[in-house]
mmCIF file of C-alpha atoms in Angstrom:
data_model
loop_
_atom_site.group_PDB
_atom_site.id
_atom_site.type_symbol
_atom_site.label_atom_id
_atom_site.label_comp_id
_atom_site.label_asym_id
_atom_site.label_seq_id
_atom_site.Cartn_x
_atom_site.Cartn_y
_atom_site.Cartn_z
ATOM 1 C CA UNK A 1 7.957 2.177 11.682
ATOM 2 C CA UNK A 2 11.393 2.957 12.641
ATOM 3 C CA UNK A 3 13.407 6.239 13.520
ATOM 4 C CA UNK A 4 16.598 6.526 11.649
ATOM 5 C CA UNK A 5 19.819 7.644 13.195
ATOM 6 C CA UNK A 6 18.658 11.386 11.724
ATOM 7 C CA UNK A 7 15.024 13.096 11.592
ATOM 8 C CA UNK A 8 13.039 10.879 9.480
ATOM 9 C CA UNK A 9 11.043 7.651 10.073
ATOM 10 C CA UNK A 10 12.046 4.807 8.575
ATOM 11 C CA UNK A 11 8.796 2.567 6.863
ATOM 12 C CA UNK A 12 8.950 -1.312 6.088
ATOM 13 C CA UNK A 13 8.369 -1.808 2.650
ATOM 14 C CA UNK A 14 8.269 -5.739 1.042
ATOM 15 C CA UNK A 15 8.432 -5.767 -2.405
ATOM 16 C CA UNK A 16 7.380 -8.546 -3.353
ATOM 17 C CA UNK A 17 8.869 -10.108 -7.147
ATOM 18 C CA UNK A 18 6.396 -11.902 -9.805
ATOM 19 C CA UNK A 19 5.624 -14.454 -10.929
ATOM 20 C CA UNK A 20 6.596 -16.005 -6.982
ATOM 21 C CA UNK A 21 5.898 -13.043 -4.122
ATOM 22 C CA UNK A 22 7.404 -14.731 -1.876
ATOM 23 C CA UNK A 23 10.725 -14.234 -3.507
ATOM 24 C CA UNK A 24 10.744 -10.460 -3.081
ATOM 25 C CA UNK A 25 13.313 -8.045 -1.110
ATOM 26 C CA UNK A 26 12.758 -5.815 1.877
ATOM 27 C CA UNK A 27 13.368 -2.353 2.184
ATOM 28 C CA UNK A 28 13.502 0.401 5.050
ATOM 29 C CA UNK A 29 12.297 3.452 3.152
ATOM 30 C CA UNK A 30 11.739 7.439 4.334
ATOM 31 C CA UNK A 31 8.361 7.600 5.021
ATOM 32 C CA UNK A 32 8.178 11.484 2.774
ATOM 33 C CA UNK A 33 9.437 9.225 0.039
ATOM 34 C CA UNK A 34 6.037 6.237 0.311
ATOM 35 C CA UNK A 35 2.905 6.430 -1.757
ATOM 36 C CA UNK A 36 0.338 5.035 -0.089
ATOM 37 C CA UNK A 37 -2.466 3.420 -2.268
ATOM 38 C CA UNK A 38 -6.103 2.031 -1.213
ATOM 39 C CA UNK A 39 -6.388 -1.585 -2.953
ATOM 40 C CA UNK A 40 -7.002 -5.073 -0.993
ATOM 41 C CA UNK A 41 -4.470 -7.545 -0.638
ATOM 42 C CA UNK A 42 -6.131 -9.578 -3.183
ATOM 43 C CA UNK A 43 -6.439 -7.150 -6.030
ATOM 44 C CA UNK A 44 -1.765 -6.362 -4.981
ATOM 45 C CA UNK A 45 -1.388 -9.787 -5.149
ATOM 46 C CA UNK A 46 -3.549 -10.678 -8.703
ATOM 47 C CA UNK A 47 -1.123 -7.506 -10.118
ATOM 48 C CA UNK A 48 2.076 -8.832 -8.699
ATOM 49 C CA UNK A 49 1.322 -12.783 -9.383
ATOM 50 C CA UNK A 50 -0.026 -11.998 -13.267
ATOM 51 C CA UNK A 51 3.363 -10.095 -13.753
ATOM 52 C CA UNK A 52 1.233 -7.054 -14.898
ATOM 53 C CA UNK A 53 -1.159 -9.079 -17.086
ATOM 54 C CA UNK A 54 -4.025 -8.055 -14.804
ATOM 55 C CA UNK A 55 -5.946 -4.987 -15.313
ATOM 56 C CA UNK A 56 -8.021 -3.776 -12.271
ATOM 57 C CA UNK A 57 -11.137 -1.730 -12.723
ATOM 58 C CA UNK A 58 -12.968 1.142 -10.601
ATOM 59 C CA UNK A 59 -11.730 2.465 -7.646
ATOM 60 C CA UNK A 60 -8.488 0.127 -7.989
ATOM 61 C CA UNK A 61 -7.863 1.499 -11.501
ATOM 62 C CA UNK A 62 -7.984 5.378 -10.106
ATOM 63 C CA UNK A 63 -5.945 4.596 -7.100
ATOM 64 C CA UNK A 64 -3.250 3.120 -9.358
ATOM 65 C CA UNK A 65 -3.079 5.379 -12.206
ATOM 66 C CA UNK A 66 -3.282 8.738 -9.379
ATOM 67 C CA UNK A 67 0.169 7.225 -8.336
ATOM 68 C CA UNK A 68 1.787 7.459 -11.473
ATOM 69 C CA UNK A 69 3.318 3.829 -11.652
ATOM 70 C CA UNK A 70 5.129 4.167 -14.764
ATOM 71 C CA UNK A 71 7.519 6.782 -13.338
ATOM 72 C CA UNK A 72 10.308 5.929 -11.412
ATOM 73 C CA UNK A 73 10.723 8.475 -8.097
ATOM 74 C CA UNK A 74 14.569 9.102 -7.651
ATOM 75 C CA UNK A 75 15.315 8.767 -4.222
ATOM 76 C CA UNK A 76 15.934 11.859 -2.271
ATOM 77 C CA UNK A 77 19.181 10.028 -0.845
ATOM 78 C CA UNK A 78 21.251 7.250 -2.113
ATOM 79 C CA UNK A 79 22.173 5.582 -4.908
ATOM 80 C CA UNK A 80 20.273 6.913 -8.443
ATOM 81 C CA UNK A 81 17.972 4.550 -9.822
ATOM 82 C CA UNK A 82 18.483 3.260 -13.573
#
């Protein structure tokens, strides 16, 4: 975490790019503006390195479709996305 020359804290974000996560970009995002969700490293990774091929089940499933994935979030600040 980092504090931000105003009121908020600042999270690290890496968003990582498929099919080769190591090729992603890092951010420094609001922390009012993260969505936090509960799956393992392994279960990110299999999403990220199938380029969205991979379809989790159960509690991974929920998690993902409770944080509404197919919407882009505007940012609250910044440049509009799209």
């Amino acid at each position: 975490e980092t504090t931000a020359l105003g009121e908020d804290t600042l999270i690290h974000v890496y968003v990582p790019t498929s099919p080769n996560p190591t090729s992603g970009y890092f951010l420094l995002v609001p922390e009012r503006e993260v969505t936090s969700v509960d799956i393992s490293i392994e279960e990110a990774m299999k999403l990220i390195v199938s380029g969205g091929l991979y379809t989790p089940t159960g509690a991974v499933a929920s998690a993902l479709a409770e944080a509404k994935w197919s919407q882009i979030k505007q940012p609250d600040a910044g440049v509009p996305i799209g």
